[in-house]
Amino acid sequence: MFILQHLPIVCLVLSGQICVVSSLCSSKLENSLFDDLIGMMLKLKGSGHGGQGNTSTQKDTPAFTAYRNSIQSLSSNAVVKFDKLWTNTMNAYDVSTGVFTAPLPGLYHFSAVVMSEDGKTLFLHLWHNDTKTAGSYTQGDGYKTGTFDVVLTLKKGDRIYIRCKGGHDSQNIFSNGDNYGTFSGYLLVK
Ligand SMILES: *[C@@H]1O[C@H](CO)[C@@H](O)[C@H](O)[C@H]1NC(C)=O
Ligand SMILES: *[C@@H]1O[C@H](CO)[C@@H](O)[C@H](O)[C@H]1NC(C)=O
C-alpha cells in the first residue's frame, strides 16, 4: 500500500477498463480508493469457481428426495407421505406431513414416481398450495408406475405435495423394500 503513495499514477486493469487515479489526489483518498478497488477485486475473485465468495452451497439450496418403502392406504384427498429421506437440505420437506414448503422464492423442479397395486386404481395430483397441477392415473392389471414432472415458480412459504383425488377412497400407493415411490424437488434458480 505505501508503495502506491509514491507512485504518480496508479493504473489498474479491471474487467478490461483502465482506471487512472491522479497523483493530485491526497494520499488519504488514494488509500481509500485503493482499498475499495482491492475489495472489488477480492469480491470478483471470490465469485469465480472454487473461490470463497458467497455463492450458493448445498446448505442454502433447497433439495429433497423422499421415498416410501411400504404401502400407504389413502382415503379421499389424503396427502401421500413419502416418509423416508435420502436428501433434505434446509429441511424444507416434512416427512410427517408429506409437504414441501419453499424456504426461498424461485423456480423449482419437482418430480415423483408412484406405483399402483395389481388391479387397483391410483389417482393422484401434485398440488401447489390449493391449486391442482399434474395428475397421474394408473389402473388395471399389473403394478403400474405414474410420474410427475413440473417446473413451478414458488413464493416463499408455498406448499407442494401429492394428494389423492377427491372421491377416491381406499386407494393404496404401493412400495416395498425396493423403494418404488419417490418424490423429489429442488431449486433451479432464485
Ligand atoms: C450470503 O449467503 C447467505 C445464505 O444465502 C445469506 O444469508 C447472506 O445474506 C449472504 N451474504 C451476502 C453478503 O450476500
Ligand atoms: C401458499 O400458502 C401459504 C400458506 O400456507 C401462503 O403463505 C402463500 O402466500 C400461498 N401462496 C400463494 C401463491 O397463494
Short mmCIF file of N, CA and C in Angstrom, two decimals, residues 18-152:
data_model
loop_
_atom_site.label_atom_id
_atom_site.label_comp_id
_atom_site.label_asym_id
_atom_site.label_seq_id
_atom_site.Cartn_x
_atom_site.Cartn_y
_atom_site.Cartn_z
N ILE A 18 -9.49 0.68 -17.83
CA ILE A 18 -8.32 1.23 -17.14
C ILE A 18 -8.77 2.40 -16.26
N CYS A 19 -8.47 2.30 -14.98
CA CYS A 19 -8.82 3.37 -14.06
C CYS A 19 -7.53 4.10 -13.71
N VAL A 20 -7.55 5.39 -13.83
CA VAL A 20 -6.36 6.18 -13.51
C VAL A 20 -6.65 7.08 -12.32
N VAL A 21 -5.84 6.95 -11.32
CA VAL A 21 -6.01 7.81 -10.16
C VAL A 21 -4.92 8.87 -10.22
N SER A 22 -5.30 10.09 -10.31
CA SER A 22 -4.33 11.19 -10.46
C SER A 22 -3.46 11.34 -9.23
N SER A 23 -2.21 11.73 -9.49
CA SER A 23 -1.27 11.93 -8.38
C SER A 23 -1.66 13.15 -7.55
N LEU A 24 -2.61 13.93 -8.10
CA LEU A 24 -3.04 15.11 -7.36
C LEU A 24 -3.91 14.73 -6.16
N CYS A 25 -4.43 13.54 -6.21
CA CYS A 25 -5.27 13.11 -5.09
C CYS A 25 -4.44 13.08 -3.82
N SER A 26 -5.08 13.38 -2.76
CA SER A 26 -4.37 13.27 -1.50
C SER A 26 -4.08 11.81 -1.23
N SER A 27 -3.06 11.53 -0.49
CA SER A 27 -2.70 10.12 -0.30
C SER A 27 -3.77 9.41 0.52
N LYS A 28 -4.51 10.16 1.32
CA LYS A 28 -5.61 9.56 2.08
C LYS A 28 -6.69 9.03 1.13
N LEU A 29 -7.02 9.87 0.14
CA LEU A 29 -8.03 9.49 -0.84
C LEU A 29 -7.53 8.30 -1.66
N GLU A 30 -6.23 8.38 -2.05
CA GLU A 30 -5.65 7.26 -2.80
C GLU A 30 -5.79 5.97 -2.01
N ASN A 31 -5.46 6.05 -0.75
CA ASN A 31 -5.55 4.86 0.10
C ASN A 31 -6.96 4.30 0.13
N SER A 32 -7.94 5.19 0.28
CA SER A 32 -9.30 4.69 0.41
C SER A 32 -9.80 4.15 -0.93
N LEU A 33 -9.40 4.82 -2.04
CA LEU A 33 -9.77 4.30 -3.36
C LEU A 33 -9.15 2.94 -3.58
N PHE A 34 -7.88 2.84 -3.18
CA PHE A 34 -7.17 1.58 -3.38
C PHE A 34 -7.83 0.46 -2.56
N ASP A 35 -8.21 0.79 -1.34
CA ASP A 35 -8.90 -0.21 -0.51
C ASP A 35 -10.19 -0.67 -1.18
N ASP A 36 -10.93 0.32 -1.74
CA ASP A 36 -12.19 -0.02 -2.43
C ASP A 36 -11.92 -0.98 -3.59
N LEU A 37 -10.85 -0.63 -4.38
CA LEU A 37 -10.55 -1.46 -5.55
C LEU A 37 -10.10 -2.85 -5.15
N ILE A 38 -9.27 -2.92 -4.12
CA ILE A 38 -8.85 -4.25 -3.62
C ILE A 38 -10.08 -5.04 -3.21
N GLY A 39 -11.00 -4.37 -2.51
CA GLY A 39 -12.23 -5.03 -2.07
C GLY A 39 -13.02 -5.56 -3.25
N MET A 40 -13.13 -4.71 -4.30
CA MET A 40 -13.87 -5.13 -5.50
C MET A 40 -13.22 -6.34 -6.14
N MET A 41 -11.87 -6.30 -6.23
CA MET A 41 -11.18 -7.41 -6.89
C MET A 41 -11.32 -8.70 -6.10
N LEU A 42 -11.28 -8.58 -4.78
CA LEU A 42 -11.44 -9.79 -3.95
C LEU A 42 -12.83 -10.37 -4.15
N LYS A 43 -13.83 -9.47 -4.25
CA LYS A 43 -15.20 -9.96 -4.46
C LYS A 43 -15.31 -10.66 -5.80
N LEU A 44 -14.71 -10.04 -6.85
CA LEU A 44 -14.76 -10.66 -8.18
C LEU A 44 -14.07 -12.01 -8.16
N LYS A 45 -12.93 -12.09 -7.51
CA LYS A 45 -12.18 -13.33 -7.42
C LYS A 45 -13.03 -14.38 -6.71
N GLY A 46 -13.66 -13.94 -5.64
CA GLY A 46 -14.45 -14.86 -4.82
C GLY A 46 -15.65 -15.41 -5.56
N SER A 47 -16.15 -14.65 -6.56
CA SER A 47 -17.36 -15.12 -7.24
C SER A 47 -17.05 -16.17 -8.30
N GLY A 48 -15.77 -16.41 -8.58
CA GLY A 48 -15.42 -17.40 -9.59
C GLY A 48 -15.49 -18.81 -9.05
N HIS A 49 -15.22 -19.79 -9.91
CA HIS A 49 -15.25 -21.19 -9.48
C HIS A 49 -14.16 -21.45 -8.45
N GLY A 50 -14.50 -22.14 -7.43
CA GLY A 50 -13.51 -22.51 -6.43
C GLY A 50 -13.14 -21.35 -5.52
N GLY A 51 -13.77 -20.20 -5.70
CA GLY A 51 -13.48 -19.06 -4.85
C GLY A 51 -14.18 -19.19 -3.53
N GLN A 52 -14.01 -18.17 -2.70
CA GLN A 52 -14.64 -18.24 -1.39
C GLN A 52 -15.75 -17.20 -1.28
N GLY A 53 -16.34 -16.89 -2.42
CA GLY A 53 -17.41 -15.88 -2.44
C GLY A 53 -18.68 -16.45 -1.87
N ASN A 54 -19.72 -15.62 -1.90
CA ASN A 54 -20.99 -16.04 -1.31
C ASN A 54 -21.85 -16.74 -2.35
N THR A 55 -21.31 -17.74 -2.99
CA THR A 55 -22.09 -18.50 -3.97
C THR A 55 -22.97 -19.48 -3.22
N SER A 56 -24.02 -19.99 -3.89
CA SER A 56 -24.89 -20.92 -3.17
C SER A 56 -24.17 -22.23 -2.92
N THR A 57 -24.48 -22.79 -1.79
CA THR A 57 -23.88 -24.05 -1.39
C THR A 57 -25.02 -25.03 -1.15
N GLN A 58 -24.67 -26.29 -0.92
CA GLN A 58 -25.69 -27.30 -0.64
C GLN A 58 -26.55 -26.89 0.55
N LYS A 59 -25.91 -26.23 1.52
CA LYS A 59 -26.62 -25.89 2.75
C LYS A 59 -27.74 -24.87 2.52
N ASP A 60 -27.54 -23.98 1.52
CA ASP A 60 -28.56 -22.96 1.31
C ASP A 60 -29.33 -23.14 0.00
N THR A 61 -29.30 -24.36 -0.57
CA THR A 61 -30.10 -24.68 -1.75
C THR A 61 -31.10 -25.77 -1.39
N PRO A 62 -32.40 -25.45 -1.38
CA PRO A 62 -33.37 -26.49 -1.04
C PRO A 62 -33.40 -27.62 -2.07
N ALA A 63 -33.28 -28.84 -1.62
CA ALA A 63 -33.33 -30.02 -2.49
C ALA A 63 -33.72 -31.22 -1.63
N PHE A 64 -34.64 -32.03 -2.13
CA PHE A 64 -35.01 -33.22 -1.35
C PHE A 64 -35.35 -34.38 -2.27
N THR A 65 -35.12 -35.59 -1.79
CA THR A 65 -35.75 -36.80 -2.34
C THR A 65 -36.25 -37.60 -1.16
N ALA A 66 -37.57 -37.79 -1.14
CA ALA A 66 -38.20 -38.60 -0.11
C ALA A 66 -38.75 -39.84 -0.80
N TYR A 67 -38.90 -40.93 -0.05
CA TYR A 67 -39.42 -42.16 -0.67
C TYR A 67 -40.24 -42.96 0.33
N ARG A 68 -40.92 -43.98 -0.19
CA ARG A 68 -41.65 -44.92 0.67
C ARG A 68 -41.08 -46.30 0.45
N ASN A 69 -41.01 -47.08 1.52
CA ASN A 69 -40.63 -48.49 1.37
C ASN A 69 -41.72 -49.39 1.91
N SER A 70 -42.95 -48.84 1.98
CA SER A 70 -44.10 -49.64 2.42
C SER A 70 -45.36 -49.06 1.77
N ILE A 71 -46.44 -49.83 1.83
CA ILE A 71 -47.72 -49.39 1.27
C ILE A 71 -48.31 -48.29 2.14
N GLN A 72 -48.96 -47.29 1.52
CA GLN A 72 -49.77 -46.33 2.29
C GLN A 72 -51.19 -46.42 1.78
N SER A 73 -52.13 -46.59 2.71
CA SER A 73 -53.56 -46.58 2.36
C SER A 73 -54.03 -45.14 2.38
N LEU A 74 -54.73 -44.75 1.33
CA LEU A 74 -55.13 -43.35 1.18
C LEU A 74 -56.64 -43.22 1.11
N SER A 75 -57.17 -42.34 1.93
CA SER A 75 -58.58 -42.01 1.77
C SER A 75 -58.67 -40.81 0.83
N SER A 76 -59.87 -40.46 0.44
CA SER A 76 -60.10 -39.35 -0.46
C SER A 76 -59.39 -38.08 0.04
N ASN A 77 -58.65 -37.41 -0.84
CA ASN A 77 -57.93 -36.16 -0.53
C ASN A 77 -56.74 -36.30 0.44
N ALA A 78 -56.37 -37.54 0.79
CA ALA A 78 -55.24 -37.71 1.71
C ALA A 78 -53.93 -37.37 1.00
N VAL A 79 -53.00 -36.80 1.74
CA VAL A 79 -51.67 -36.47 1.20
C VAL A 79 -50.78 -37.71 1.29
N VAL A 80 -50.06 -37.98 0.21
CA VAL A 80 -49.12 -39.11 0.22
C VAL A 80 -47.92 -38.72 1.08
N LYS A 81 -47.59 -39.60 2.02
CA LYS A 81 -46.45 -39.34 2.89
C LYS A 81 -45.26 -40.17 2.43
N PHE A 82 -44.37 -39.53 1.70
CA PHE A 82 -43.09 -40.16 1.38
C PHE A 82 -42.29 -39.98 2.66
N ASP A 83 -42.23 -41.04 3.46
CA ASP A 83 -41.84 -40.87 4.86
C ASP A 83 -40.39 -41.19 5.18
N LYS A 84 -39.60 -41.48 4.14
CA LYS A 84 -38.17 -41.72 4.35
C LYS A 84 -37.40 -40.72 3.48
N LEU A 85 -36.18 -40.42 3.90
CA LEU A 85 -35.41 -39.40 3.19
C LEU A 85 -34.06 -39.89 2.72
N TRP A 86 -33.70 -39.49 1.51
CA TRP A 86 -32.31 -39.63 1.09
C TRP A 86 -31.62 -38.27 1.15
N THR A 87 -32.38 -37.23 0.80
CA THR A 87 -31.83 -35.86 0.76
C THR A 87 -32.88 -34.89 1.27
N ASN A 88 -32.47 -33.94 2.09
CA ASN A 88 -33.43 -32.91 2.52
C ASN A 88 -32.67 -31.68 3.04
N THR A 89 -31.99 -30.97 2.12
CA THR A 89 -31.24 -29.78 2.53
C THR A 89 -32.26 -28.72 2.98
N MET A 90 -31.90 -27.94 3.95
CA MET A 90 -32.75 -26.88 4.51
C MET A 90 -34.03 -27.43 5.18
N ASN A 91 -34.13 -28.76 5.27
CA ASN A 91 -35.30 -29.39 5.92
C ASN A 91 -36.64 -28.86 5.42
N ALA A 92 -36.72 -28.60 4.12
CA ALA A 92 -37.94 -27.97 3.59
C ALA A 92 -39.06 -29.00 3.35
N TYR A 93 -38.70 -30.28 3.26
CA TYR A 93 -39.72 -31.32 3.11
C TYR A 93 -39.99 -31.93 4.49
N ASP A 94 -41.28 -32.04 4.83
CA ASP A 94 -41.68 -32.56 6.15
C ASP A 94 -42.17 -34.00 6.00
N VAL A 95 -41.39 -34.96 6.51
CA VAL A 95 -41.77 -36.38 6.37
C VAL A 95 -43.06 -36.70 7.12
N SER A 96 -43.39 -35.91 8.15
CA SER A 96 -44.58 -36.24 8.94
C SER A 96 -45.86 -35.81 8.22
N THR A 97 -45.76 -34.82 7.32
CA THR A 97 -46.96 -34.36 6.60
C THR A 97 -46.92 -34.67 5.10
N GLY A 98 -45.72 -34.89 4.54
CA GLY A 98 -45.58 -35.11 3.10
C GLY A 98 -45.55 -33.82 2.30
N VAL A 99 -45.40 -32.70 3.00
CA VAL A 99 -45.47 -31.39 2.33
C VAL A 99 -44.09 -30.74 2.26
N PHE A 100 -43.76 -30.23 1.05
CA PHE A 100 -42.56 -29.41 0.87
C PHE A 100 -42.99 -27.95 0.98
N THR A 101 -42.30 -27.17 1.80
CA THR A 101 -42.59 -25.74 1.94
C THR A 101 -41.37 -24.96 1.47
N ALA A 102 -41.56 -24.12 0.44
CA ALA A 102 -40.43 -23.40 -0.16
C ALA A 102 -39.79 -22.45 0.85
N PRO A 103 -38.52 -22.67 1.20
CA PRO A 103 -37.85 -21.77 2.15
C PRO A 103 -37.38 -20.49 1.48
N LEU A 104 -37.30 -20.52 0.12
CA LEU A 104 -36.86 -19.37 -0.67
C LEU A 104 -37.76 -19.26 -1.88
N PRO A 105 -37.98 -18.04 -2.37
CA PRO A 105 -38.74 -17.91 -3.61
C PRO A 105 -37.85 -18.34 -4.78
N GLY A 106 -38.45 -18.77 -5.89
CA GLY A 106 -37.65 -19.13 -7.07
C GLY A 106 -38.34 -20.13 -7.96
N LEU A 107 -37.57 -20.58 -8.93
CA LEU A 107 -38.04 -21.56 -9.91
C LEU A 107 -37.61 -22.94 -9.42
N TYR A 108 -38.58 -23.84 -9.28
CA TYR A 108 -38.30 -25.17 -8.72
C TYR A 108 -38.70 -26.27 -9.70
N HIS A 109 -37.99 -27.37 -9.62
CA HIS A 109 -38.36 -28.58 -10.37
C HIS A 109 -38.82 -29.65 -9.39
N PHE A 110 -39.95 -30.28 -9.69
CA PHE A 110 -40.47 -31.38 -8.86
C PHE A 110 -40.73 -32.59 -9.75
N SER A 111 -40.45 -33.75 -9.22
CA SER A 111 -40.79 -34.98 -9.93
C SER A 111 -41.16 -36.04 -8.89
N ALA A 112 -41.92 -37.00 -9.34
CA ALA A 112 -42.31 -38.09 -8.44
C ALA A 112 -42.63 -39.32 -9.26
N VAL A 113 -42.45 -40.47 -8.64
CA VAL A 113 -42.85 -41.74 -9.23
C VAL A 113 -43.70 -42.47 -8.19
N VAL A 114 -44.87 -42.91 -8.63
CA VAL A 114 -45.77 -43.62 -7.72
C VAL A 114 -46.17 -44.94 -8.36
N MET A 115 -46.44 -45.95 -7.55
CA MET A 115 -46.82 -47.26 -8.09
C MET A 115 -48.16 -47.72 -7.55
N SER A 116 -49.00 -48.22 -8.47
CA SER A 116 -50.31 -48.74 -8.06
C SER A 116 -50.18 -50.24 -7.80
N GLU A 117 -51.13 -50.76 -7.03
CA GLU A 117 -51.16 -52.20 -6.76
C GLU A 117 -51.82 -52.92 -7.92
N ASP A 118 -51.47 -54.18 -8.06
CA ASP A 118 -52.03 -55.03 -9.11
C ASP A 118 -53.56 -54.94 -9.13
N GLY A 119 -54.10 -54.51 -10.24
CA GLY A 119 -55.55 -54.48 -10.42
C GLY A 119 -56.27 -53.31 -9.76
N LYS A 120 -55.52 -52.41 -9.13
CA LYS A 120 -56.17 -51.29 -8.41
C LYS A 120 -55.88 -49.96 -9.09
N THR A 121 -56.81 -49.04 -8.89
CA THR A 121 -56.66 -47.69 -9.44
C THR A 121 -55.88 -46.82 -8.45
N LEU A 122 -55.01 -45.97 -9.00
CA LEU A 122 -54.32 -44.96 -8.17
C LEU A 122 -54.41 -43.64 -8.91
N PHE A 123 -55.13 -42.70 -8.32
CA PHE A 123 -55.43 -41.42 -8.97
C PHE A 123 -54.95 -40.30 -8.05
N LEU A 124 -53.87 -39.61 -8.46
CA LEU A 124 -53.23 -38.60 -7.61
C LEU A 124 -52.95 -37.32 -8.41
N HIS A 125 -52.78 -36.24 -7.70
CA HIS A 125 -52.33 -34.98 -8.32
C HIS A 125 -51.21 -34.38 -7.49
N LEU A 126 -50.39 -33.60 -8.15
CA LEU A 126 -49.38 -32.81 -7.45
C LEU A 126 -49.99 -31.42 -7.24
N TRP A 127 -50.03 -30.98 -6.01
CA TRP A 127 -50.68 -29.72 -5.66
C TRP A 127 -49.68 -28.63 -5.34
N HIS A 128 -50.00 -27.42 -5.78
CA HIS A 128 -49.25 -26.22 -5.42
C HIS A 128 -50.20 -25.38 -4.56
N ASN A 129 -49.95 -25.34 -3.28
CA ASN A 129 -50.90 -24.73 -2.33
C ASN A 129 -52.27 -25.38 -2.53
N ASP A 130 -53.27 -24.61 -2.92
CA ASP A 130 -54.61 -25.18 -3.09
C ASP A 130 -54.96 -25.33 -4.57
N THR A 131 -53.92 -25.34 -5.41
CA THR A 131 -54.14 -25.47 -6.86
C THR A 131 -53.59 -26.80 -7.35
N LYS A 132 -54.43 -27.52 -8.06
CA LYS A 132 -54.06 -28.80 -8.63
C LYS A 132 -53.16 -28.57 -9.84
N THR A 133 -52.05 -29.31 -9.94
CA THR A 133 -51.22 -29.25 -11.17
C THR A 133 -51.32 -30.63 -11.85
N ALA A 134 -50.20 -31.27 -12.10
CA ALA A 134 -50.19 -32.52 -12.88
C ALA A 134 -50.90 -33.66 -12.18
N GLY A 135 -51.48 -34.55 -12.96
CA GLY A 135 -52.16 -35.73 -12.44
C GLY A 135 -51.48 -37.01 -12.87
N SER A 136 -51.77 -38.07 -12.13
CA SER A 136 -51.29 -39.40 -12.51
C SER A 136 -52.43 -40.38 -12.26
N TYR A 137 -52.78 -41.14 -13.29
CA TYR A 137 -53.87 -42.12 -13.18
C TYR A 137 -53.35 -43.45 -13.68
N THR A 138 -53.26 -44.42 -12.79
CA THR A 138 -52.85 -45.76 -13.21
C THR A 138 -53.93 -46.74 -12.79
N GLN A 139 -54.13 -47.75 -13.61
CA GLN A 139 -55.28 -48.60 -13.41
C GLN A 139 -55.09 -49.91 -14.17
N GLY A 140 -55.69 -50.98 -13.66
CA GLY A 140 -55.68 -52.24 -14.40
C GLY A 140 -54.67 -53.23 -13.86
N ASP A 141 -54.56 -54.34 -14.60
CA ASP A 141 -53.70 -55.45 -14.14
C ASP A 141 -52.23 -55.05 -14.10
N GLY A 142 -51.55 -55.58 -13.13
CA GLY A 142 -50.12 -55.33 -13.00
C GLY A 142 -49.83 -54.13 -12.14
N TYR A 143 -48.64 -54.09 -11.63
CA TYR A 143 -48.19 -52.94 -10.83
C TYR A 143 -47.72 -51.87 -11.82
N LYS A 144 -48.31 -50.68 -11.73
CA LYS A 144 -48.01 -49.66 -12.74
C LYS A 144 -47.41 -48.42 -12.09
N THR A 145 -46.58 -47.72 -12.85
CA THR A 145 -46.00 -46.50 -12.30
C THR A 145 -46.61 -45.27 -12.96
N GLY A 146 -46.84 -44.29 -12.13
CA GLY A 146 -47.28 -42.98 -12.59
C GLY A 146 -46.16 -42.00 -12.28
N THR A 147 -46.05 -40.94 -13.09
CA THR A 147 -44.96 -39.99 -12.86
C THR A 147 -45.47 -38.55 -12.88
N PHE A 148 -44.73 -37.70 -12.22
CA PHE A 148 -44.98 -36.26 -12.19
C PHE A 148 -43.68 -35.58 -12.57
N ASP A 149 -43.80 -34.47 -13.29
CA ASP A 149 -42.60 -33.73 -13.69
C ASP A 149 -43.01 -32.30 -14.01
N VAL A 150 -42.77 -31.38 -13.08
CA VAL A 150 -43.22 -30.00 -13.28
C VAL A 150 -42.14 -29.02 -12.83
N VAL A 151 -42.14 -27.86 -13.48
CA VAL A 151 -41.30 -26.74 -13.05
C VAL A 151 -42.27 -25.63 -12.64
N LEU A 152 -42.12 -25.13 -11.44
CA LEU A 152 -43.06 -24.14 -10.90
C LEU A 152 -42.33 -22.96 -10.27
#
